[in-house]
Amino acid sequence: MWTTCSTARALHGGDYNPDQWEKGRLAADIVSHLPLALQSGEVEVWYQPQVNYDAGKVTGVEALCRWDHDKLGWLLPSEFIPVLEESGLIYDLDRFVWEKVCQDLRRWNERGKRLSASVNLARNDILKDDNIAGHLYDLVKSHGLSPDQLRVEITETAYVEDPALLIATTMKLRELGFAVEMDDFGSGYSSLHMLKEVPVDRIKLDMNFLTGTGDPEKGRAVVSKMIELVSLLGMDMIAEGVETVEQAHFLQERGCSEMQGYYFYKPMPVSDFEAVLEKGDFAVKRG
Ligand code: C2E
Ligand code: MG
Ligand code: MG
């Protein structure tokens, strides 16, 4: 630490902020090590099952990456995704994730377990590749998959930041047969305008909406009406971040049966998920 601080002083003169310095070092470790990490198996694709609470079945998965960094240990996406987004390297990570997801979907198809998988698409992926929809199409085809097995998640924030580009990309993806989802709806400054403008197949409602600050009764009223509204607009809905049986029952009663959250399953390595598939143990907790 002393060496680090003195190096910082030497490099930047007397004024430096140790927190900033540590952040910068972390970012450098992440950025410089990514290419090797993608090759060496440090970065893994984990899966979190999505369930239909009415049917008591697993209906899909979301692919979420994890990084067991050589020097820093296990890193969560919240630690490295923003750094990769800022440095423009997110596209390298995401291409790795999409390739792995397609390999896994194909293997599951061959075992008679046809699932759909949600993958996250960052705004910078679209800025980096102006034919991202074509890239994903070629990828699924090269693995013998149908595009409807891949759901593409785009955060509500990305739509707010760059609506024209994101809407054009969404339309292209859907034309090619992909399902598109608006991720994290309700986690930020959600806008009803977005629901009208953005042509997605499914809205992913963040349950922070219920658990965050504010009057919980009012929160429930808003979620109820949101479910009705989304259905009226002809879109599907999935609730994410479902942690309790009470939340699951509430959502089901209000007509939203697709759910994802720790109450059902946490994200898990592919081998654990395949063990679930092999056992045919698709029954979900019913409270
Ligand atoms: P997201 O796409 O909204 O993914 C859902 C996040 O919520 C995941 O966090 C998941 O582990 C967490 N989660 C699931 N169920 C619950 C629950 O019941 N309670 C709570 N509190 N959390 C729950 P994770 O894996 O840390 O990922 C965070 C974010 O990082 C993701 O949010 C996504 O935006 C991004 N991300 C993750 N993997 C990738 C990736 O491969 N590519 C890109 N571009 N972004 C990724
Ligand atoms: Mg997501
Ligand atoms: Mg989300």
XYZ file of C-alpha atoms and ligand atoms in Angstrom:
335
model
C 0.000 0.000 0.000
C 2.876 2.347 0.925
C 4.509 1.639 -2.435
C 1.206 2.277 -4.179
C 0.696 5.627 -2.433
C 4.242 6.774 -3.000
C 4.004 5.757 -6.639
C 0.791 7.740 -6.880
C 2.475 10.765 -5.350
C 5.436 10.403 -7.654
C 3.161 10.192 -10.676
C 0.608 12.825 -9.802
C 2.381 15.186 -7.409
C 1.110 15.848 -3.883
C -2.648 15.859 -4.592
C -4.134 12.463 -4.989
C -7.176 10.600 -3.778
C -6.375 7.067 -2.486
C -9.879 5.826 -3.368
C -9.525 7.061 -6.914
C -6.086 5.515 -7.077
C -7.383 2.125 -5.926
C -10.270 2.330 -8.375
C -7.882 3.144 -11.169
C -5.658 0.216 -10.268
C -8.639 -2.132 -10.140
C -9.780 -0.887 -13.532
C -6.281 -1.402 -14.948
C -6.174 -4.966 -13.571
C -9.559 -5.687 -15.133
C -8.856 -4.161 -18.535
C -5.324 -5.487 -18.990
C -6.216 -8.996 -17.891
C -9.469 -9.475 -19.816
C -8.059 -11.010 -23.034
C -6.144 -13.664 -21.083
C -9.066 -14.254 -18.707
C -11.388 -15.005 -21.623
C -8.952 -17.613 -22.916
C -7.959 -19.195 -19.622
C -11.431 -19.940 -18.259
C -11.373 -17.285 -15.498
C -14.561 -15.806 -16.952
C -17.519 -18.140 -16.707
C -21.104 -17.944 -17.895
C -23.535 -18.751 -15.074
C -27.246 -19.314 -15.451
C -30.193 -18.165 -13.378
C -33.379 -20.120 -14.143
C -36.606 -18.267 -14.935
C -39.833 -19.949 -13.897
C -43.518 -19.981 -14.632
C -45.085 -19.919 -11.179
C -48.498 -21.140 -12.401
C -47.051 -24.171 -14.165
C -44.314 -24.778 -11.596
C -41.767 -25.117 -14.383
C -38.460 -23.629 -15.415
C -39.113 -21.819 -18.699
C -35.737 -20.264 -19.489
C -32.472 -18.950 -18.122
C -30.594 -15.683 -17.959
C -26.874 -15.849 -18.727
C -24.836 -13.835 -16.203
C -21.067 -13.768 -16.193
C -18.714 -14.301 -13.290
C -14.971 -13.697 -13.157
C -12.517 -15.554 -10.932
C -9.703 -13.052 -11.456
C -6.159 -14.355 -11.175
C -5.104 -11.557 -8.768
C -8.375 -10.163 -7.415
C -10.431 -13.313 -6.797
C -14.145 -13.598 -7.590
C -15.546 -10.430 -9.100
C -19.199 -9.550 -9.525
C -20.486 -7.927 -12.716
C -21.144 -4.702 -10.793
C -17.361 -4.477 -10.281
C -16.156 -5.198 -13.794
C -19.035 -4.511 -16.244
C -18.929 -0.696 -15.756
C -15.143 -0.734 -16.250
C -15.470 -2.789 -19.424
C -18.270 -0.557 -20.676
C -16.160 2.524 -20.136
C -13.091 1.056 -21.803
C -15.058 -0.296 -24.769
C -14.074 -3.889 -23.959
C -17.588 -5.009 -23.065
C -18.086 -6.185 -26.645
C -15.217 -8.696 -26.252
C -16.792 -10.075 -23.092
C -20.284 -10.183 -24.554
C -19.215 -11.986 -27.717
C -17.570 -14.583 -25.473
C -20.776 -14.923 -23.435
C -23.045 -15.212 -26.506
C -20.806 -17.877 -28.060
C -20.829 -19.905 -24.839
C -24.608 -19.543 -24.471
C -25.152 -20.801 -28.036
C -22.897 -23.804 -27.386
C -24.855 -24.613 -24.223
C -28.283 -24.154 -25.879
C -27.227 -26.473 -28.666
C -26.055 -29.137 -26.192
C -29.348 -28.881 -24.287
C -31.317 -29.109 -27.572
C -29.426 -32.299 -28.386
C -30.476 -33.709 -24.997
C -34.108 -32.892 -25.739
C -34.212 -29.888 -23.354
C -35.071 -26.979 -25.583
C -34.815 -23.752 -23.588
C -34.568 -20.091 -24.381
C -31.772 -18.022 -22.852
C -31.675 -14.307 -22.126
C -28.406 -12.513 -22.806
C -27.537 -8.947 -21.862
C -26.740 -6.494 -24.635
C -24.847 -3.354 -23.600
C -25.343 -0.047 -25.378
C -21.624 -0.072 -26.189
C -22.022 -3.396 -28.011
C -24.327 -1.623 -30.436
C -21.995 1.359 -30.752
C -19.100 -1.011 -31.498
C -20.918 -3.151 -34.061
C -23.501 -1.463 -36.259
C -24.733 -4.853 -37.437
C -25.168 -6.458 -34.044
C -28.456 -8.099 -35.060
C -26.778 -9.700 -38.085
C -23.886 -10.851 -35.899
C -26.249 -12.571 -33.461
C -28.231 -14.095 -36.327
C -25.106 -15.609 -37.915
C -24.037 -16.863 -34.509
C -27.267 -18.716 -33.688
C -27.468 -20.156 -37.211
C -23.880 -21.407 -37.022
C -24.899 -23.380 -33.926
C -28.010 -24.807 -35.591
C -30.316 -22.769 -33.318
C -33.457 -20.841 -34.047
C -33.273 -17.104 -33.157
C -36.312 -17.423 -30.896
C -34.121 -19.343 -28.443
C -32.191 -16.170 -27.703
C -33.821 -13.330 -25.793
C -31.900 -10.101 -25.933
C -32.082 -7.939 -22.803
C -31.518 -4.207 -23.158
C -31.759 -2.007 -20.067
C -34.350 0.696 -19.834
C -31.496 3.153 -19.178
C -29.919 2.326 -22.544
C -33.239 3.104 -24.274
C -33.431 6.411 -22.409
C -29.840 7.356 -23.283
C -30.010 6.632 -26.999
C -33.620 5.982 -28.044
C -33.279 6.225 -31.841
C -30.351 3.804 -32.127
C -31.746 1.382 -29.562
C -35.205 1.310 -31.110
C -33.747 0.706 -34.590
C -31.631 -2.158 -33.199
C -34.629 -3.621 -31.393
C -36.683 -3.611 -34.578
C -33.898 -5.280 -36.540
C -33.442 -7.955 -33.864
C -37.162 -8.713 -33.867
C -37.306 -8.812 -37.666
C -34.656 -11.532 -37.520
C -36.704 -13.541 -35.033
C -35.110 -12.652 -31.676
C -37.241 -11.778 -28.680
C -36.236 -8.461 -27.110
C -36.759 -7.545 -23.462
C -36.541 -4.228 -21.660
C -34.391 -5.012 -18.623
C -34.555 -3.346 -15.186
C -37.857 -1.605 -15.813
C -38.769 0.230 -12.630
C -35.258 0.413 -11.196
C -34.560 3.970 -12.302
C -36.546 6.869 -13.617
C -39.004 4.768 -15.574
C -41.034 6.500 -18.158
C -44.423 5.470 -19.456
C -43.376 7.139 -22.676
C -40.794 4.373 -23.105
C -43.520 1.720 -22.932
C -45.260 3.426 -25.816
C -42.166 4.041 -27.941
C -40.103 0.910 -27.530
C -41.296 -2.144 -29.485
C -40.157 -4.951 -27.151
C -41.654 -8.409 -26.615
C -41.288 -8.479 -22.879
C -40.835 -6.073 -20.000
C -38.598 -7.180 -17.161
C -39.909 -5.540 -14.029
C -37.370 -4.992 -11.277
C -38.778 -5.976 -7.880
C -36.733 -3.233 -6.243
C -39.818 -1.319 -7.141
C -41.572 -3.061 -4.263
C -38.705 -3.302 -1.825
C -37.135 0.137 -2.306
C -38.009 3.283 -0.385
C -41.522 4.710 -0.297
C -44.925 3.484 0.759
C -45.124 -0.315 0.129
C -48.908 -0.174 -0.334
C -48.519 2.399 -3.076
C -45.684 0.320 -4.551
C -48.003 -2.690 -4.818
C -50.711 -0.568 -6.424
C -48.250 0.694 -9.038
C -46.993 -2.840 -9.797
C -50.575 -4.131 -10.179
C -51.455 -1.408 -12.655
C -48.134 -1.838 -14.437
C -48.893 -5.520 -15.039
C -52.321 -4.595 -16.447
C -50.873 -1.849 -18.611
C -48.105 -3.994 -20.086
C -50.631 -6.708 -20.920
C -52.963 -4.118 -22.486
C -50.065 -2.938 -24.643
C -49.649 -6.502 -25.915
C -46.329 -7.241 -24.226
C -45.345 -10.029 -21.858
C -43.880 -9.408 -18.436
C -41.372 -11.153 -16.216
C -40.585 -9.998 -12.681
C -36.944 -10.200 -11.611
C -35.480 -10.071 -8.127
C -38.306 -12.136 -6.589
C -37.013 -13.035 -3.126
C -40.036 -14.132 -1.079
C -43.094 -16.325 -1.376
C -45.233 -13.274 -0.581
C -43.869 -11.454 -3.616
C -44.398 -14.539 -5.801
C -48.025 -14.903 -4.650
C -48.705 -11.224 -5.099
C -47.355 -11.229 -8.662
C -49.286 -14.381 -9.542
C -52.534 -12.960 -8.179
C -52.047 -9.845 -10.272
C -51.442 -11.876 -13.426
C -47.639 -11.990 -13.735
C -46.545 -15.633 -13.531
C -43.103 -15.436 -15.144
C -40.508 -14.809 -12.452
C -36.785 -14.870 -11.741
C -35.146 -14.412 -8.375
C -33.302 -15.833 -5.387
C -36.568 -17.242 -4.010
C -36.474 -19.810 -6.817
C -32.858 -20.106 -7.878
C -29.667 -18.078 -7.609
C -27.353 -17.829 -10.636
C -25.325 -21.061 -10.825
C -22.435 -22.530 -12.821
C -23.430 -24.425 -15.948
C -22.601 -27.816 -14.404
C -25.044 -27.182 -11.535
C -27.734 -26.074 -13.947
C -27.182 -29.151 -16.090
C -27.536 -31.333 -12.997
C -30.959 -29.754 -12.467
C -31.800 -30.443 -16.115
C -30.594 -34.045 -15.934
C -32.615 -34.810 -12.835
C -35.616 -33.458 -14.703
C -36.191 -31.634 -11.442
C -38.135 -28.771 -12.887
C -40.603 -28.345 -10.045
C -40.276 -24.934 -8.432
C -41.049 -23.984 -4.845
C -44.750 -23.176 -4.470
C -44.604 -21.631 -0.993
P -29.384 -7.888 -14.778
O -29.245 -8.227 -16.212
O -30.565 -7.102 -14.365
O -29.307 -9.276 -14.003
C -29.998 -9.541 -12.816
C -29.113 -9.308 -11.616
O -29.885 -9.468 -10.430
C -28.002 -10.336 -11.514
O -26.899 -9.693 -10.876
C -28.590 -11.384 -10.572
O -27.625 -12.160 -9.915
C -29.341 -10.494 -9.619
N -30.473 -11.179 -8.985
C -31.188 -12.216 -9.450
N -32.176 -12.559 -8.593
C -32.078 -11.702 -7.550
C -32.821 -11.534 -6.317
O -33.774 -12.251 -6.025
N -32.429 -10.533 -5.492
C -31.375 -9.710 -5.801
N -31.051 -8.746 -4.923
N -30.653 -9.828 -6.945
C -31.002 -10.818 -7.813
P -25.433 -9.866 -11.412
O -25.219 -11.255 -11.936
O -24.521 -9.346 -10.354
O -25.403 -8.889 -12.664
C -25.578 -7.510 -12.494
C -25.765 -6.836 -13.814
O -24.571 -6.906 -14.601
C -26.833 -7.507 -14.692
O -28.100 -7.075 -14.279
C -26.437 -7.017 -16.071
O -26.909 -5.711 -16.307
C -24.934 -6.994 -15.958
N -24.380 -8.225 -16.529
C -24.221 -9.451 -15.967
N -23.666 -10.315 -16.847
C -23.504 -9.614 -17.998
C -22.964 -9.943 -19.297
O -22.533 -11.072 -19.582
N -22.951 -8.927 -20.229
C -23.421 -7.671 -19.950
N -23.366 -6.742 -20.928
N -23.922 -7.329 -18.768
C -23.960 -8.293 -17.805
Mg -30.501 -8.813 -17.542
Mg -32.289 -6.748 -14.715
